[in-house]
Amino acid sequence: MEGGGPAESNASGRSELSDVSRFDAFAQPPPKELGTDPTTCKIKTVEHFKEVIRLRLRAELHNEPPSTRVPLDEEAVATLLSAADDAWSDLRSAHPDPFLDDEQGRCLLRALPWLAVERAVGAYMGFVQSLAALDSRGVFSSSANRVRCISMLGPAAETSLDLASIRKQALQVLTEGGDPTSELGLRFRNLRERAATPPPPTRMPTPPQISRTQVARLAPALEAQLASEPPVVPVDAGEAEGGG
């Protein structure tokens, strides 16, 4: 949480859990006061909302291939969380749909913030992909591309976190007889399980095997090469010291 959660920033302003070398931090269980299971927990505060977004971002980045894995960009995260701050007031004041029964209404209100978390993470991963695409073109410097992508992230996050759009997504699942939080909970647990699973050991390449036939073919060439080289004349230790 802001000022005291697992993503608390250090003196340099960088999140202590954002370094590539500490992606395994997601495999550790979150603090007990931080509910992270959409099926059993309701997001009640903006601090909880933003902290879960951070946790989910680390999960997504952890599950990227090592060759393309990048640390959290704190400036981009700040832009994303600013949009989350603005969206929270709408999420908090949301009302149940009059056409839903009481149980579905409670499910809807519980699902809205969790769906917003997923959408916020999607907006950030779009930023990561856009930055990688621009860098691969090599037209502008990486810093210029980063500034451009961060400026695009703000409007993208605001669009993703629009309450009407989130509500429509949740209602579609509910009207089809599903539970939006069940699917989100399954996805979140799968991410945690993959993060907690150590990577497979790196196997050394097997050296090529040489058959006896190949050895027989190579032997004459090796003997000829050795015969063509000048013989090595041993030098007596005493002569070597005197000749120095």
Tab-separated table of C-alpha atoms in Angstrom:
chain	number	residue	atom	x	y	z
A	1	MET	CA	0.000	0.000	0.000
A	2	GLU	CA	1.062	3.559	-0.405
A	3	GLY	CA	3.584	4.249	2.320
A	4	GLY	CA	3.672	0.778	3.858
A	5	GLY	CA	2.862	-2.086	1.462
A	6	PRO	CA	5.111	-4.569	-0.277
A	7	ALA	CA	5.769	-2.138	-3.115
A	8	GLU	CA	7.005	0.642	-0.826
A	9	SER	CA	9.530	2.857	-2.578
A	10	ASN	CA	13.049	3.378	-1.300
A	11	ALA	CA	14.899	6.668	-0.952
A	12	SER	CA	15.583	6.862	-4.694
A	13	GLY	CA	11.848	6.670	-5.455
A	14	ARG	CA	12.226	3.270	-7.150
A	15	SER	CA	10.034	0.411	-6.034
A	16	GLU	CA	12.047	-2.140	-4.098
A	17	LEU	CA	10.284	-4.939	-5.971
A	18	SER	CA	10.654	-3.521	-9.479
A	19	ASP	CA	14.163	-4.770	-10.213
A	20	VAL	CA	14.499	-7.628	-12.695
A	21	SER	CA	16.628	-9.562	-10.222
A	22	ARG	CA	13.725	-9.615	-7.729
A	23	PHE	CA	10.876	-10.816	-9.932
A	24	ASP	CA	10.698	-13.896	-7.730
A	25	ALA	CA	9.195	-11.645	-5.053
A	26	PHE	CA	5.787	-12.316	-6.619
A	27	ALA	CA	6.158	-15.965	-5.681
A	28	GLN	CA	6.051	-14.950	-2.015
A	29	PRO	CA	2.627	-14.742	-0.335
A	30	PRO	CA	1.240	-11.193	-0.053
A	31	PRO	CA	0.663	-9.599	3.355
A	32	LYS	CA	-2.401	-10.937	5.150
A	33	GLU	CA	-4.036	-7.522	5.154
A	34	LEU	CA	-3.814	-7.351	1.351
A	35	GLY	CA	-6.607	-9.421	-0.180
A	36	THR	CA	-5.649	-10.658	-3.638
A	37	ASP	CA	-8.284	-13.307	-4.438
A	38	PRO	CA	-11.189	-11.851	-6.434
A	39	THR	CA	-13.452	-14.732	-5.417
A	40	THR	CA	-13.187	-14.064	-1.681
A	41	CYS	CA	-12.110	-10.468	-1.273
A	42	LYS	CA	-13.646	-7.110	-2.040
A	43	ILE	CA	-11.471	-4.114	-2.866
A	44	LYS	CA	-12.601	-1.413	-0.454
A	45	THR	CA	-9.916	1.289	-0.611
A	46	VAL	CA	-7.993	3.069	-3.319
A	47	GLU	CA	-4.718	1.993	-1.663
A	48	HIS	CA	-5.748	-1.658	-1.926
A	49	PHE	CA	-6.838	-1.063	-5.518
A	50	LYS	CA	-3.493	0.427	-6.554
A	51	GLU	CA	-1.451	-2.136	-4.643
A	52	VAL	CA	-3.223	-5.022	-6.377
A	53	ILE	CA	-2.507	-3.345	-9.713
A	54	ARG	CA	1.191	-3.273	-8.813
A	55	LEU	CA	1.108	-6.911	-7.746
A	56	ARG	CA	-0.583	-7.951	-10.979
A	57	LEU	CA	1.916	-5.947	-13.031
A	58	ARG	CA	4.783	-7.802	-11.414
A	59	ALA	CA	2.994	-11.080	-12.139
A	60	GLU	CA	2.565	-10.268	-15.821
A	61	LEU	CA	6.168	-9.141	-16.220
A	62	HIS	CA	7.425	-12.170	-14.323
A	63	ASN	CA	5.709	-14.449	-16.810
A	64	GLU	CA	7.274	-12.761	-19.822
A	65	PRO	CA	10.095	-14.714	-21.517
A	66	PRO	CA	13.455	-13.912	-19.851
A	67	SER	CA	14.807	-12.515	-23.124
A	68	THR	CA	12.088	-9.839	-23.240
A	69	ARG	CA	11.472	-9.350	-19.501
A	70	VAL	CA	11.714	-5.743	-18.336
A	71	PRO	CA	11.412	-4.125	-14.897
A	72	LEU	CA	8.522	-1.904	-13.923
A	73	ASP	CA	8.858	1.593	-15.347
A	74	GLU	CA	8.043	3.678	-12.303
A	75	GLU	CA	7.076	6.771	-14.302
A	76	ALA	CA	4.704	4.734	-16.440
A	77	VAL	CA	3.297	3.061	-13.318
A	78	ALA	CA	2.732	6.491	-11.751
A	79	THR	CA	0.808	7.544	-14.864
A	80	LEU	CA	-1.274	4.384	-14.670
A	81	LEU	CA	-1.994	4.756	-10.952
A	82	SER	CA	-3.000	8.378	-11.474
A	83	ALA	CA	-5.692	7.159	-13.856
A	84	ALA	CA	-6.624	4.495	-11.283
A	85	ASP	CA	-7.016	7.224	-8.665
A	86	ASP	CA	-9.425	9.087	-10.922
A	87	ALA	CA	-11.386	5.932	-11.746
A	88	TRP	CA	-11.741	4.839	-8.129
A	89	SER	CA	-14.338	7.479	-7.252
A	90	ASP	CA	-16.607	6.143	-10.005
A	91	LEU	CA	-15.986	2.523	-9.012
A	92	ARG	CA	-16.724	3.283	-5.379
A	93	SER	CA	-20.003	5.037	-6.145
A	94	ALA	CA	-21.254	2.364	-8.566
A	95	HIS	CA	-24.783	1.056	-7.957
A	96	PRO	CA	-26.175	-2.406	-8.698
A	97	ASP	CA	-28.209	-2.916	-11.824
A	98	PRO	CA	-31.969	-2.853	-11.140
A	99	PHE	CA	-32.502	-5.861	-13.428
A	100	LEU	CA	-30.207	-8.094	-11.341
A	101	ASP	CA	-31.184	-9.998	-8.219
A	102	ASP	CA	-29.481	-9.248	-4.900
A	103	GLU	CA	-26.780	-11.903	-5.272
A	104	GLN	CA	-25.934	-10.813	-8.810
A	105	GLY	CA	-25.905	-7.195	-7.690
A	106	ARG	CA	-23.361	-7.942	-4.960
A	107	CYS	CA	-21.298	-9.933	-7.429
A	108	LEU	CA	-21.346	-7.026	-9.871
A	109	LEU	CA	-20.124	-4.497	-7.310
A	110	ARG	CA	-17.381	-6.871	-6.127
A	111	ALA	CA	-16.281	-7.587	-9.698
A	112	LEU	CA	-16.000	-4.003	-10.964
A	113	PRO	CA	-12.717	-3.100	-9.204
A	114	TRP	CA	-11.163	-6.460	-10.089
A	115	LEU	CA	-12.071	-6.020	-13.743
A	116	ALA	CA	-10.577	-2.531	-13.526
A	117	VAL	CA	-7.336	-4.094	-12.233
A	118	GLU	CA	-7.214	-6.398	-15.251
A	119	ARG	CA	-7.858	-3.514	-17.614
A	120	ALA	CA	-5.184	-1.368	-15.959
A	121	VAL	CA	-2.671	-4.177	-16.367
A	122	GLY	CA	-3.704	-4.551	-20.003
A	123	ALA	CA	-3.084	-0.852	-20.598
A	124	TYR	CA	0.389	-1.099	-19.067
A	125	MET	CA	1.307	-4.181	-21.108
A	126	GLY	CA	0.203	-2.251	-24.188
A	127	PHE	CA	2.713	0.423	-23.177
A	128	VAL	CA	5.462	-2.222	-22.883
A	129	GLN	CA	4.651	-3.686	-26.297
A	130	SER	CA	4.466	-0.276	-27.986
A	131	LEU	CA	7.820	0.741	-26.518
A	132	ALA	CA	9.449	-2.487	-27.678
A	133	ALA	CA	7.999	-2.024	-31.182
A	134	LEU	CA	9.265	1.552	-31.472
A	135	ASP	CA	12.710	0.615	-30.159
A	136	SER	CA	12.958	-2.207	-32.691
A	137	ARG	CA	12.473	0.274	-35.536
A	138	GLY	CA	15.453	2.300	-34.411
A	139	VAL	CA	14.095	5.609	-35.743
A	140	PHE	CA	14.241	7.543	-32.467
A	141	SER	CA	16.215	7.036	-29.281
A	142	SER	CA	14.866	4.739	-26.572
A	143	SER	CA	14.329	7.697	-24.224
A	144	ALA	CA	12.292	9.563	-26.864
A	145	ASN	CA	10.202	6.454	-27.523
A	146	ARG	CA	9.627	6.016	-23.806
A	147	VAL	CA	8.375	9.590	-23.380
A	148	ARG	CA	6.034	9.134	-26.320
A	149	CYS	CA	4.642	5.834	-25.006
A	150	ILE	CA	4.105	7.203	-21.486
A	151	SER	CA	2.181	10.142	-22.953
A	152	MET	CA	-0.030	7.620	-24.776
A	153	LEU	CA	-0.485	5.457	-21.663
A	154	GLY	CA	-2.471	8.103	-19.772
A	155	PRO	CA	-5.359	8.361	-22.290
A	156	ALA	CA	-5.267	4.596	-22.879
A	157	ALA	CA	-5.606	3.933	-19.148
A	158	GLU	CA	-8.478	6.402	-18.812
A	159	THR	CA	-10.312	4.652	-21.636
A	160	SER	CA	-9.641	1.209	-20.161
A	161	LEU	CA	-10.851	2.274	-16.712
A	162	ASP	CA	-14.087	3.854	-17.911
A	163	LEU	CA	-16.805	2.630	-15.552
A	164	ALA	CA	-19.451	2.219	-18.243
A	165	SER	CA	-17.178	-0.061	-20.266
A	166	ILE	CA	-16.174	-2.116	-17.208
A	167	ARG	CA	-19.791	-2.406	-16.123
A	168	LYS	CA	-20.817	-3.602	-19.577
A	169	GLN	CA	-18.146	-6.305	-19.473
A	170	ALA	CA	-19.280	-7.504	-16.032
A	171	LEU	CA	-22.963	-7.500	-16.985
A	172	GLN	CA	-22.246	-9.548	-20.097
A	173	VAL	CA	-20.668	-12.286	-17.993
A	174	LEU	CA	-23.462	-12.149	-15.415
A	175	THR	CA	-26.262	-12.339	-17.971
A	176	GLU	CA	-24.596	-15.415	-19.457
A	177	GLY	CA	-24.795	-17.106	-16.072
A	178	GLY	CA	-21.146	-16.659	-15.155
A	179	ASP	CA	-19.292	-14.995	-12.319
A	180	PRO	CA	-16.697	-12.412	-13.413
A	181	THR	CA	-14.653	-12.851	-10.241
A	182	SER	CA	-14.365	-16.630	-10.689
A	183	GLU	CA	-12.547	-16.262	-13.993
A	184	LEU	CA	-10.345	-13.491	-12.601
A	185	GLY	CA	-9.525	-15.541	-9.521
A	186	LEU	CA	-8.520	-18.537	-11.626
A	187	ARG	CA	-6.291	-16.406	-13.814
A	188	PHE	CA	-4.672	-14.779	-10.797
A	189	ARG	CA	-3.973	-18.112	-9.094
A	190	ASN	CA	-2.489	-19.494	-12.305
A	191	LEU	CA	-0.136	-16.531	-12.467
A	192	ARG	CA	0.949	-17.126	-8.876
A	193	GLU	CA	1.564	-20.820	-9.527
A	194	ARG	CA	3.680	-20.094	-12.598
A	195	ALA	CA	5.619	-17.451	-10.691
A	196	ALA	CA	6.316	-19.896	-7.849
A	197	THR	CA	7.521	-22.631	-10.210
A	198	PRO	CA	11.305	-22.496	-10.677
A	199	PRO	CA	12.516	-22.356	-14.285
A	200	PRO	CA	13.768	-25.638	-15.777
A	201	PRO	CA	17.519	-26.205	-15.435
A	202	THR	CA	19.643	-25.113	-18.349
A	203	ARG	CA	21.006	-28.101	-20.205
A	204	MET	CA	24.463	-28.014	-21.692
A	205	PRO	CA	24.560	-28.928	-25.380
A	206	THR	CA	25.559	-32.525	-26.027
A	207	PRO	CA	28.933	-32.723	-27.804
A	208	PRO	CA	28.789	-34.336	-31.236
A	209	GLN	CA	29.577	-38.024	-31.294
A	210	ILE	CA	32.289	-39.225	-33.725
A	211	SER	CA	31.932	-42.710	-35.120
A	212	ARG	CA	34.803	-45.115	-35.656
A	213	THR	CA	34.402	-44.702	-39.402
A	214	GLN	CA	34.909	-40.945	-39.107
A	215	VAL	CA	37.964	-41.486	-36.901
A	216	ALA	CA	39.433	-43.850	-39.499
A	217	ARG	CA	38.865	-41.233	-42.208
A	218	LEU	CA	40.404	-38.407	-40.176
A	219	ALA	CA	43.452	-40.359	-38.939
A	220	PRO	CA	45.538	-40.153	-42.167
A	221	ALA	CA	44.981	-36.401	-42.448
A	222	LEU	CA	45.995	-35.855	-38.840
A	223	GLU	CA	49.108	-38.013	-39.256
A	224	ALA	CA	50.082	-36.069	-42.379
A	225	GLN	CA	49.608	-32.752	-40.582
A	226	LEU	CA	51.759	-33.910	-37.671
A	227	ALA	CA	54.472	-35.187	-40.054
A	228	SER	CA	54.623	-31.817	-41.854
A	229	GLU	CA	55.196	-29.843	-38.652
A	230	PRO	CA	58.837	-29.323	-37.515
A	231	PRO	CA	59.867	-31.609	-34.699
A	232	VAL	CA	59.981	-30.181	-31.218
A	233	VAL	CA	63.588	-30.255	-29.927
A	234	PRO	CA	63.791	-30.534	-26.143
A	235	VAL	CA	65.947	-27.893	-24.501
A	236	ASP	CA	68.164	-28.853	-21.620
A	237	ALA	CA	67.364	-26.866	-18.484
A	238	GLY	CA	70.998	-25.899	-18.010
A	239	GLU	CA	71.374	-24.698	-21.605
A	240	ALA	CA	68.202	-22.668	-21.264
A	241	GLU	CA	69.544	-20.874	-18.204
A	242	GLY	CA	72.954	-20.277	-19.786
A	243	GLY	CA	71.508	-19.074	-23.066
A	244	GLY	CA	69.388	-16.473	-21.315
